[in-house]
XYZ file of C-alpha atoms in Angstrom:
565
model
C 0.000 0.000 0.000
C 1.387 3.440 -1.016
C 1.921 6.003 1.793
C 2.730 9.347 -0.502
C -0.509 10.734 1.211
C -0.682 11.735 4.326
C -4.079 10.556 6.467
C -4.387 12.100 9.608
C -6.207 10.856 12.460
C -6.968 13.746 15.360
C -7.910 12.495 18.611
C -7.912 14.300 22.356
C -6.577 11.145 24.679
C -8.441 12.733 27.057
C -11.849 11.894 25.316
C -10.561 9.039 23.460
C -10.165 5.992 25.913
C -12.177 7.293 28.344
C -14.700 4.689 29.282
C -16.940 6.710 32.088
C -20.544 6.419 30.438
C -22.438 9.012 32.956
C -21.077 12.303 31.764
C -22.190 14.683 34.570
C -22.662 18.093 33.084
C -19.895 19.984 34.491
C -18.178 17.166 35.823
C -15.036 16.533 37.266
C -12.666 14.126 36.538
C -13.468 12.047 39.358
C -17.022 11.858 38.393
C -16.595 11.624 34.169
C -13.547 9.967 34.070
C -10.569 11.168 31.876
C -8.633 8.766 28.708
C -5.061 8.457 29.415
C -1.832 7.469 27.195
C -1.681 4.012 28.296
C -5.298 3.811 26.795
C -4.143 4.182 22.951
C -2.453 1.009 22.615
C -0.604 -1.171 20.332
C -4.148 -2.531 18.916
C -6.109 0.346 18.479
C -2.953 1.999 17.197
C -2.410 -1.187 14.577
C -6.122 -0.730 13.564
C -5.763 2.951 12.677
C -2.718 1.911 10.688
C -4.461 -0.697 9.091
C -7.810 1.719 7.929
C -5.024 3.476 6.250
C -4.404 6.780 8.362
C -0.501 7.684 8.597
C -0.109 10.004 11.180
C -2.531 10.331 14.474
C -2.542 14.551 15.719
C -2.601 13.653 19.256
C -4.291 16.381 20.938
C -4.071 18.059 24.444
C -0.367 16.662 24.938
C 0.746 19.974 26.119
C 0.407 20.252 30.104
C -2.906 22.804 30.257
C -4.278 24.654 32.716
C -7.440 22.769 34.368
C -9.358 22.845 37.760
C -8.323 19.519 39.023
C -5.556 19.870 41.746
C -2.303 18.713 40.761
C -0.182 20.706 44.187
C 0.494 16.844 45.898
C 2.738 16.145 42.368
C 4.879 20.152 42.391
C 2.134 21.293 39.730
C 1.054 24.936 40.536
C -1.649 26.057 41.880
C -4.641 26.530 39.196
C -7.524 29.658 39.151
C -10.638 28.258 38.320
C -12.025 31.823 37.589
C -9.726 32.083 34.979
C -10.208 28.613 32.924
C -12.558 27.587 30.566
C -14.283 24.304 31.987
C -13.028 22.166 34.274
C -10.849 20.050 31.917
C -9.495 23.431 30.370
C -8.968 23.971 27.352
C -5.530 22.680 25.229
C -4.562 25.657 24.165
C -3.673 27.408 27.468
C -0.741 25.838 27.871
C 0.647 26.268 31.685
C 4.039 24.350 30.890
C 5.656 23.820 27.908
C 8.133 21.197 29.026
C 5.579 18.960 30.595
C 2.468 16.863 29.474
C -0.316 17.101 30.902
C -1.324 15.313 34.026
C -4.681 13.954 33.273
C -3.158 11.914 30.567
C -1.248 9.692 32.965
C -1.785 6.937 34.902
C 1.352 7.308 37.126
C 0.755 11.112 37.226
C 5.425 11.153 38.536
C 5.852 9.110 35.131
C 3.944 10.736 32.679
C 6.379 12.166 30.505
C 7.614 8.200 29.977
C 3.863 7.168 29.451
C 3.684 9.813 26.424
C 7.392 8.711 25.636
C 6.007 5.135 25.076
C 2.950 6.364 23.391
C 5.293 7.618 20.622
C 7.267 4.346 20.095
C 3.940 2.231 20.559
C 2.717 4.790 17.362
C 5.849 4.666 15.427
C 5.371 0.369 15.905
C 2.503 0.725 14.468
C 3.856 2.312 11.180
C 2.317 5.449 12.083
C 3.824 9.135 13.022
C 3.352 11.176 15.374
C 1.633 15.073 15.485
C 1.503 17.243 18.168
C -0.002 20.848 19.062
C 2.890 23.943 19.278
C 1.108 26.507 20.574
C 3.463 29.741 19.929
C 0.924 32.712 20.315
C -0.156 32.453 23.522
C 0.209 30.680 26.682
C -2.033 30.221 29.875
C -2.580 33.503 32.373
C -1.025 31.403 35.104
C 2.156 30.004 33.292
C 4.831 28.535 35.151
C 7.407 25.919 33.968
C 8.250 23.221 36.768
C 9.432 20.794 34.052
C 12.075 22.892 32.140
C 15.313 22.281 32.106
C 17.491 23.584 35.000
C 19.743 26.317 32.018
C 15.846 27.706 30.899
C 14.927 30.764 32.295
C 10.474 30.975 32.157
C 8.468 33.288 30.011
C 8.064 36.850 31.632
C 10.501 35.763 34.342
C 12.580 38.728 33.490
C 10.257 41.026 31.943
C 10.352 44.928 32.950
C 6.491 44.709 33.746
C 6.615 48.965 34.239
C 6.797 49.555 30.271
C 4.355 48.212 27.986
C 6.765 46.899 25.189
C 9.976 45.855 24.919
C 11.560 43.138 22.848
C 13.308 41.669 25.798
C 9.692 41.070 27.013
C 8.323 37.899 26.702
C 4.559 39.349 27.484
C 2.664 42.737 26.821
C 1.739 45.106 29.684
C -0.964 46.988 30.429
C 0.938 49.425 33.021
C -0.632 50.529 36.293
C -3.811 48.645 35.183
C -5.295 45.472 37.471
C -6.518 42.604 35.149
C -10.595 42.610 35.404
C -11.830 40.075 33.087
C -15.658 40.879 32.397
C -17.081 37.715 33.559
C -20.534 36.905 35.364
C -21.051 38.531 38.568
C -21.015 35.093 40.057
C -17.844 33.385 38.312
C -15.994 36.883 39.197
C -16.794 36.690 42.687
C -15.392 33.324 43.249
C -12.601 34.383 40.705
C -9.426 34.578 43.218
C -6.759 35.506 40.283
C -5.297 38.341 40.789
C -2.628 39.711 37.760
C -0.850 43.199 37.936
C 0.019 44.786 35.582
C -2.528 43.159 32.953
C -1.050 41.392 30.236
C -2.449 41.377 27.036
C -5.207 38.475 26.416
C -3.875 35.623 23.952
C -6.363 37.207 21.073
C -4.682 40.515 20.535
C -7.007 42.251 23.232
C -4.401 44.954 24.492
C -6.639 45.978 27.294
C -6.998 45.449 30.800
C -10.509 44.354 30.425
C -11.136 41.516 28.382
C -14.525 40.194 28.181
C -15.813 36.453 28.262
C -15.428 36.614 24.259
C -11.559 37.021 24.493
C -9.631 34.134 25.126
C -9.622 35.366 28.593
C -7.816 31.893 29.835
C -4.838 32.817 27.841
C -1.940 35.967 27.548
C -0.506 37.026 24.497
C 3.293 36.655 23.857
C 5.854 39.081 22.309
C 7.546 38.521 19.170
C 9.132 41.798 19.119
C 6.106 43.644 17.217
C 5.322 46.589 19.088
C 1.425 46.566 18.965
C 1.037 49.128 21.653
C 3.313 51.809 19.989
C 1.724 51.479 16.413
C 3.240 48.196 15.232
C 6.777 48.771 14.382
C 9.019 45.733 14.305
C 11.861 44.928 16.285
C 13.605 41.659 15.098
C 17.136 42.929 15.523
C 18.756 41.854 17.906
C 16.397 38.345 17.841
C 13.715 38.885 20.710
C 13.404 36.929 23.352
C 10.500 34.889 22.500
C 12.139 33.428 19.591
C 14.971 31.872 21.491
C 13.107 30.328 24.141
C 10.298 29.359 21.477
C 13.004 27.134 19.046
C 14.442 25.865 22.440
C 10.888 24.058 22.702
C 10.331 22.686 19.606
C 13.972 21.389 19.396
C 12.784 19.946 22.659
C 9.641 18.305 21.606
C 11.249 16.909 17.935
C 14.621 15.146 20.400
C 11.439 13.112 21.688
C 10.894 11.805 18.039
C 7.513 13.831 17.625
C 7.102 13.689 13.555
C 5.440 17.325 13.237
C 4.022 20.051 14.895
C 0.429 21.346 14.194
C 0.694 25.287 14.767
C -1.828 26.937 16.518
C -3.261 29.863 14.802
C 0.172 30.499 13.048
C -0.837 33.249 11.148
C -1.169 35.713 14.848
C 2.881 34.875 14.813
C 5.242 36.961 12.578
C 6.165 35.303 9.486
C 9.994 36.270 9.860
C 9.485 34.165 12.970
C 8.935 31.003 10.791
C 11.198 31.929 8.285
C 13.927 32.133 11.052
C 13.041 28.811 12.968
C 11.705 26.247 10.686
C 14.918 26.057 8.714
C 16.690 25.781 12.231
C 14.619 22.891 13.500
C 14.865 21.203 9.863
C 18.041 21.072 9.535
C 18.451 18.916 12.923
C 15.300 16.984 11.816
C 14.878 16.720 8.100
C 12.234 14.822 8.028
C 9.901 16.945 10.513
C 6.443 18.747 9.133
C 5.558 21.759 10.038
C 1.821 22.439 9.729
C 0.034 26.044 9.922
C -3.398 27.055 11.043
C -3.838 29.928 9.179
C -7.328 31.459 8.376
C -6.128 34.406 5.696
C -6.359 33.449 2.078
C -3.640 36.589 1.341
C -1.279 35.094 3.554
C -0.620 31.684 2.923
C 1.700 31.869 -0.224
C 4.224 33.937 2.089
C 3.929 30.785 4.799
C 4.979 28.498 1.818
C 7.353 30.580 0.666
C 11.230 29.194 0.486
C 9.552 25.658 1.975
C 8.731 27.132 5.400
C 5.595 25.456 6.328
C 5.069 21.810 4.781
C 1.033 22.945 4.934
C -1.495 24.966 5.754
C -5.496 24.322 6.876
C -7.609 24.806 3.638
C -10.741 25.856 5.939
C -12.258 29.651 4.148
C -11.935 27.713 1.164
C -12.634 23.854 0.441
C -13.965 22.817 3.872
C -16.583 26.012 3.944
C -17.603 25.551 0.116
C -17.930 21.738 0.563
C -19.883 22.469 3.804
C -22.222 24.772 1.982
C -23.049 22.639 -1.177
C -23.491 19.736 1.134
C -26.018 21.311 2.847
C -27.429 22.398 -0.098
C -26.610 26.314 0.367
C -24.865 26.892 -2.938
C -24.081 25.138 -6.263
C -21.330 22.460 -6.446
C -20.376 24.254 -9.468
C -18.735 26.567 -6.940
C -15.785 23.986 -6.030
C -14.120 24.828 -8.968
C -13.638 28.443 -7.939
C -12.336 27.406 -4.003
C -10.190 25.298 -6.155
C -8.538 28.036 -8.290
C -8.225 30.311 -5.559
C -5.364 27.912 -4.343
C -4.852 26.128 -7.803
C -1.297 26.814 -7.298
C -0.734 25.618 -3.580
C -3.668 22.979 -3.505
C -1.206 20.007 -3.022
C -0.051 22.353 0.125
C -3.334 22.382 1.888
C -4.953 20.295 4.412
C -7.738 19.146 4.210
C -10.943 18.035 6.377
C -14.638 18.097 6.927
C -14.270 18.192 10.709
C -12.130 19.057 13.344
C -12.011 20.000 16.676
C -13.125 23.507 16.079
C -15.825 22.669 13.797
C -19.372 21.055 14.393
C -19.586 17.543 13.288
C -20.846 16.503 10.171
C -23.938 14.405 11.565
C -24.974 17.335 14.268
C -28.141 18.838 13.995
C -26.806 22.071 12.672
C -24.919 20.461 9.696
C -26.352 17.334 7.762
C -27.969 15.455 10.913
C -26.240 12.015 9.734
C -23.046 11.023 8.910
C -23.553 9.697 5.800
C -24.692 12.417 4.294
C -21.612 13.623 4.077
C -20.100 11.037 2.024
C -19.700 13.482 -1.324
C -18.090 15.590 0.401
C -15.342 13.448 1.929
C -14.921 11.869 -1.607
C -13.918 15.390 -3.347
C -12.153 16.081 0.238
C -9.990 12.676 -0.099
C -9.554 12.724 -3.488
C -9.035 16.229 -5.150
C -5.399 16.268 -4.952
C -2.420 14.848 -3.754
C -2.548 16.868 -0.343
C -3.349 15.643 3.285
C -6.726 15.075 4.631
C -7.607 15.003 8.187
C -10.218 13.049 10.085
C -11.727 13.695 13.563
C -11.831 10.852 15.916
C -15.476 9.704 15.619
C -15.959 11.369 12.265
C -15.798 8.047 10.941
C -19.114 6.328 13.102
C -21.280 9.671 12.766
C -20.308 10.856 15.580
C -23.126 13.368 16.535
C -21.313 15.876 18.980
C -24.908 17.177 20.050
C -24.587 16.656 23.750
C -23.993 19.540 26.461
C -20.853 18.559 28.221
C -20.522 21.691 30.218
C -18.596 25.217 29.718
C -19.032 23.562 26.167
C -22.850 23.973 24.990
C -25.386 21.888 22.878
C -23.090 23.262 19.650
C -22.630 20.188 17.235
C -18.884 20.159 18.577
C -17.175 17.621 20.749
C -15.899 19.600 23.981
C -11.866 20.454 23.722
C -12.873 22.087 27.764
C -14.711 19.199 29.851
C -14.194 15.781 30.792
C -16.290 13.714 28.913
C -16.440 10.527 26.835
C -17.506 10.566 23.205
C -20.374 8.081 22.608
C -19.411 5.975 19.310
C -16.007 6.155 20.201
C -16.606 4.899 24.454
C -18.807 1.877 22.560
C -15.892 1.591 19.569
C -13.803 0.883 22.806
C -15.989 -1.021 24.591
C -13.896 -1.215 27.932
C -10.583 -1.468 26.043
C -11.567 -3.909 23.392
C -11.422 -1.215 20.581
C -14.026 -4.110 18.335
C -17.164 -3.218 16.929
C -19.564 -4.996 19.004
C -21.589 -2.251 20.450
C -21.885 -0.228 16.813
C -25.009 -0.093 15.116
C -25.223 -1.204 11.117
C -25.196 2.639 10.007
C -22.221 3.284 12.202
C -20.338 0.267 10.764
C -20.900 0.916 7.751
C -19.869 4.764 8.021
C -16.945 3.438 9.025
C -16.012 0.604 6.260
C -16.799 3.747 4.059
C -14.120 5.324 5.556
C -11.720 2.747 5.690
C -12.249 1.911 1.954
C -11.839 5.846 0.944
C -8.778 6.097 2.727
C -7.237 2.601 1.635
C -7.697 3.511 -2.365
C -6.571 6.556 -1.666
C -3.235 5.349 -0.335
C -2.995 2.606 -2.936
C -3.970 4.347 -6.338
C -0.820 6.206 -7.448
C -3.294 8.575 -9.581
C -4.758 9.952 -6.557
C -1.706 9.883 -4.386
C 0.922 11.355 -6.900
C -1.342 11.993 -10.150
C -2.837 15.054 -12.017
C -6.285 16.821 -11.722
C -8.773 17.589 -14.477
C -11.302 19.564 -13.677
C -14.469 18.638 -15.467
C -17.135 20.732 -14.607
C -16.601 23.811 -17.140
C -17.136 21.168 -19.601
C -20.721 19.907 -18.486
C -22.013 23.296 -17.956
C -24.000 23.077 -20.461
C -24.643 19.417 -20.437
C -28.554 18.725 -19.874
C -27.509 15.374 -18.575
C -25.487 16.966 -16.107
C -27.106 18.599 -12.912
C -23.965 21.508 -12.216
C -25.643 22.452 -9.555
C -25.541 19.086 -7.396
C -23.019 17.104 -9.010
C -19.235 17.341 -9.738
C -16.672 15.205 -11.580
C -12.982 15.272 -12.395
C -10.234 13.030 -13.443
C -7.025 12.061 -11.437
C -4.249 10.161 -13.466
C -0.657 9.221 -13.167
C 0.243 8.149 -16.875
C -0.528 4.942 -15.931
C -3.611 4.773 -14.554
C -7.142 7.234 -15.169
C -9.546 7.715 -12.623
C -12.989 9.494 -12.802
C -14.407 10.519 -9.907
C -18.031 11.674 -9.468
C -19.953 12.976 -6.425
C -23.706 13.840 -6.002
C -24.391 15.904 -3.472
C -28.397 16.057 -3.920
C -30.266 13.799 -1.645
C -32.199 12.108 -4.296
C -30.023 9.385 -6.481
C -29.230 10.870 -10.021
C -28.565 9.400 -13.589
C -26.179 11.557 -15.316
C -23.931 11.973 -18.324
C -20.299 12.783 -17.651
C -18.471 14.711 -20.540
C -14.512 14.225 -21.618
C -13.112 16.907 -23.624
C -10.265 15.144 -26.030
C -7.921 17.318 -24.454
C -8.202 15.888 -21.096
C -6.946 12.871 -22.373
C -3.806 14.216 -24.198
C -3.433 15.770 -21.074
C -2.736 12.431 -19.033
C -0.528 11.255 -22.332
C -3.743 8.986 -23.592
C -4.538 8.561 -26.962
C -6.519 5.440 -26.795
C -10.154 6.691 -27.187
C -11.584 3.376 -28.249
C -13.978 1.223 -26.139
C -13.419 0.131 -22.650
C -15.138 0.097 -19.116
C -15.304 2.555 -16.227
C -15.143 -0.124 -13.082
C -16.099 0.906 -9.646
C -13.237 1.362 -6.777
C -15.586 2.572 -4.039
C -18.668 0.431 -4.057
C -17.589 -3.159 -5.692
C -21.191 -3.955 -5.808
C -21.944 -1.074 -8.440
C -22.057 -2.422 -11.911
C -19.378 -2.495 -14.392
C -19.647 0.359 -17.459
C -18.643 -0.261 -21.089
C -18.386 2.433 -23.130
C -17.951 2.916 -27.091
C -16.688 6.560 -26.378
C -14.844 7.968 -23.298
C -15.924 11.382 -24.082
C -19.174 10.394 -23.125
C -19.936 8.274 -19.664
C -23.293 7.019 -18.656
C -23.998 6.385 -15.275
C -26.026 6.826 -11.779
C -25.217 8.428 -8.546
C -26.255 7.372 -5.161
C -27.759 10.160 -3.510
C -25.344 12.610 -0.885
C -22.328 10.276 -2.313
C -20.290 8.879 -4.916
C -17.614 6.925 -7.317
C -14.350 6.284 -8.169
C -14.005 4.773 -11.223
C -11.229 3.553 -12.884
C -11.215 3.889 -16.976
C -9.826 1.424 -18.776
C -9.209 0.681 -22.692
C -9.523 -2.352 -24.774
């Protein structure tokens, strides 16, 4: 099997081997329970290897800030006023040298139980992703774990002046920090920070409200936001130094690549200036960029900085809206020449941990509705796709965990347990004994996507042919609900067609000759198209490629390979 593309599978430990079934609303993590390391092992690992994923994003690795009391281990003190949920969320990182302590069984060992997780992934074929969170850490940072020669973030920051590229944080000078929270969470708030720092979302005020990322503080690159924005990169701030220092840290563990968190609120020359640093010790490394501006991501490309970048404000919100029926699948074709250049560069997904889940009420209420869209997602280019832990079983994400609401999300900020993937697990057993027929079959659809992915060369390393400006004006051809396009490798010619209407749909499909000069063909003769997807869907034969007959199972699709006689 061919491993050119990269399948990612995301998962939060914390929610992914827990087994608790009561989920208290607000619990803790006495009373919901909480997944740990030692939970992901060697057979659930070889199973995600063997549904074809190549890399598992591993989640909440970074030790957080949380409620639960950590003081008996040397963990500081937390501030409940000033966390979101009682889990906390992964992204207010309160120690960059440490993982977090709900992940481990032995709570003394559990840098060696994340240590084994790695090798346990790596024996599995599989590599390893992690979060870097570089723009912001949690209000109450404080390193215990690093090494003895680190010196901590703001530990020798002039807090009296707002700015200063020795600064590791921004000031708000002779201001207290009042976060604008509920006149009950603020009076049992006990956190008290002076001077204010700036809040982790570029809120340069002393008064952040509970739509900031209150939880978090912003760090300095050396751009001088409060004096107007000038840049001060010379001599290299601070923040870079003891940023690098971490990821060099992180990659001598034998992490594979780093997911950035929202990359794009981090100078560029920042990247340009590590990545090439941490590459050159670690060639093989990935660097990965959540980014969110269109304008910005050929300068994060540029001179190979980041390997790739999320492709959300394009293919994952234009997918999302012709799956749901919101605008013409015609309009793929423009998300796809907006990045025509870079598409091989983008990740791809349908869901993630910041985005509701396919089968919730407020998207397409069942998973497999949202097979079209995971075909085109899979198979448009040669780029990486992502899935979310549970994404796979229709995984509904409608329940009301806590400081997370009834949102069609899975909670990233309470302790919980996700239902298909707790019965998936079924105390340890990771077998599919407790899934329903729909869920099992979700899943096979999944596993066979992925699979043909990895072994068909065409989509893995092959061209794209867009053919939708050619049916148009095809009355055979609904432009509005369908869309087809051709992946080959020289050797091998796939067509792949996707109906995203929710009734079933005989169409034409029409080849211009020049799409087949393009993939060096010049048989045009008869032949077959034969099904890759669904091996119970009936053979074609054709007397002309430039004109295919066939039908289209409503909200999915094909892959068909064409052949010649």
């Amino acid at each position: 099997m061919q491993n050119n593309k990269l399948f990612i599978y995301q998962l939060l430990p914390r929610l992914f081997g827990n087994s608790f079934s009561e989920n208290k609303h607000n619990g803790s993590i006495e009373e919901n329970g909480c997944g740990k390391f030692n939970d992901i092992t060697d057979k659930v690992l070889r199973q995600i290897g063997e549904n074809g994923y190549t890399h598992v994003w591993y989640i909440g690795v970074l030790a957080h800030a949380s409620v639960t009391d950590y003081t008996a281990f040397g963990i500081p003190e937390e501030y409940p006023g000033i966390i979101k949920g009682k889990a906390g969320s992964p992204y207010a990182v309160r120690d960059y040298y440490d993982v977090d302590p709900d992940l481990a069984v032995d709570i003394h060992n559990r840098m060696d139980e994340f240590e084994n997780l790695i090798k346990r992934t790596h024996k599995a074929g599989l590599k390893v992703i992690i979060d870097n969170v570089p723009n912001h850490v949690a209000r109450n940072y404080r390193s215990v774990s690093k090494p003895d020669n680190v010196r901590d973030f703001g530990q020798d920051d002039n807090t009296s002046i707002a700015f200063s590229s020795k600064n590791n944080f921004y000031y708000i000078p002779g201001q207290l920090l009042e976060i604008q929270l509920s006149h009950v969470k603020k009076a049992e708030c006990e956190y008290l920070e002076y001077p204010a720092k700036a809040t982790g979302n570029d809120c340069f005020n002393s008064k952040p409200t509970h739509y900031d990322w209150y939880d978090t503080v912003k760090l300095n690159y050396g751009i001088d936001y409060p004096g107007g924005g000038t840049s001060h990169f010379n001599p290299v701030p601070d923040t870079w130094i003891k940023m690098r220092d971490i990821f060099i840290f992180w990659a001598k563990k034998k992490v594979d690549g780093f997911r950035c968190d929202m990359a794009e609120m981090v100078p560029l020359e920042f990247w340009q200036w590590l990545i090439p640093q941490v590459k050159a010790k670690f060639k093989e490394i990935i660097f990965l960029a959540e980014i969110y501006n269109p304008s910005a991501y050929r300068g994060f490309l540029g001179n190979n900085i980041f390997d790739y970048l999320y492709d959300k404000v394009g293919l994952y919100d234009v997918l999302r809206d012709v799956a749901c029926g919101y605008r013409p699948s015609s309009d793929i074709t423009f998300a796809l020449n907006n990045v025509g250049d870079i598409q091989h560069k983008m990740l791809n997904f349908m869901e993630n941990h910041d985005e509701q889940r396919i089968a919730s009420d407020y998207f397409l209420k069942k998973g497999e509705k949202g097979k079209a869209a995971m075909i085109v997602t899979c198979t448009i280019n040669t780029n990486p796709v992502m899935i979310h832990a549970g994404q796979e079983f229709g995984e509904r994400g409608m329940d009301e965990e806590g400081f997370s609401g009834k949102n069609g999300r899975t909670t990233i900020f309470d302790y919980w347990s996700v239902d298909t993937i707790r019965r998936w697990n079924n105390n340890g057993k990771w077998n599919d004994e407790q899934l329903c027929k729909e869920e099992k079959e979700l899943r096979d659809f999944y596993t066979g996507l992925i699979r043909i992915c990895n072994k068909e060369t065409a989509l893995s390393e092959g061209l794209f042919y867009d053919l939708m400006p050619y049916n148009y004006d095809n009355l055979e051809f609904d432009s509005t609900r369908l869309f087809a396009f051709l992946r080959g490798d020289g050797k091998d010619l796939l067509l792949i067609a996707t109906n995203f209407d929710n009734e079933p749909k005989e169409c034409t499909v029409n080849i211009p000759p020049h799409a087949l000069s393009f993939f060096g063909i010049d048989n045009t003769g008869n032949g077959k198209i034969t099904p890759l997807l669904n091996k119970a869907s009936e053979v074609i034969t054709f007397s002309s490629v430039f004109s295919l007959k066939m039908r289209l199972e409503n909200n999915s699709g094909e892959i068909y390979r064409i052949s010649f006689d």
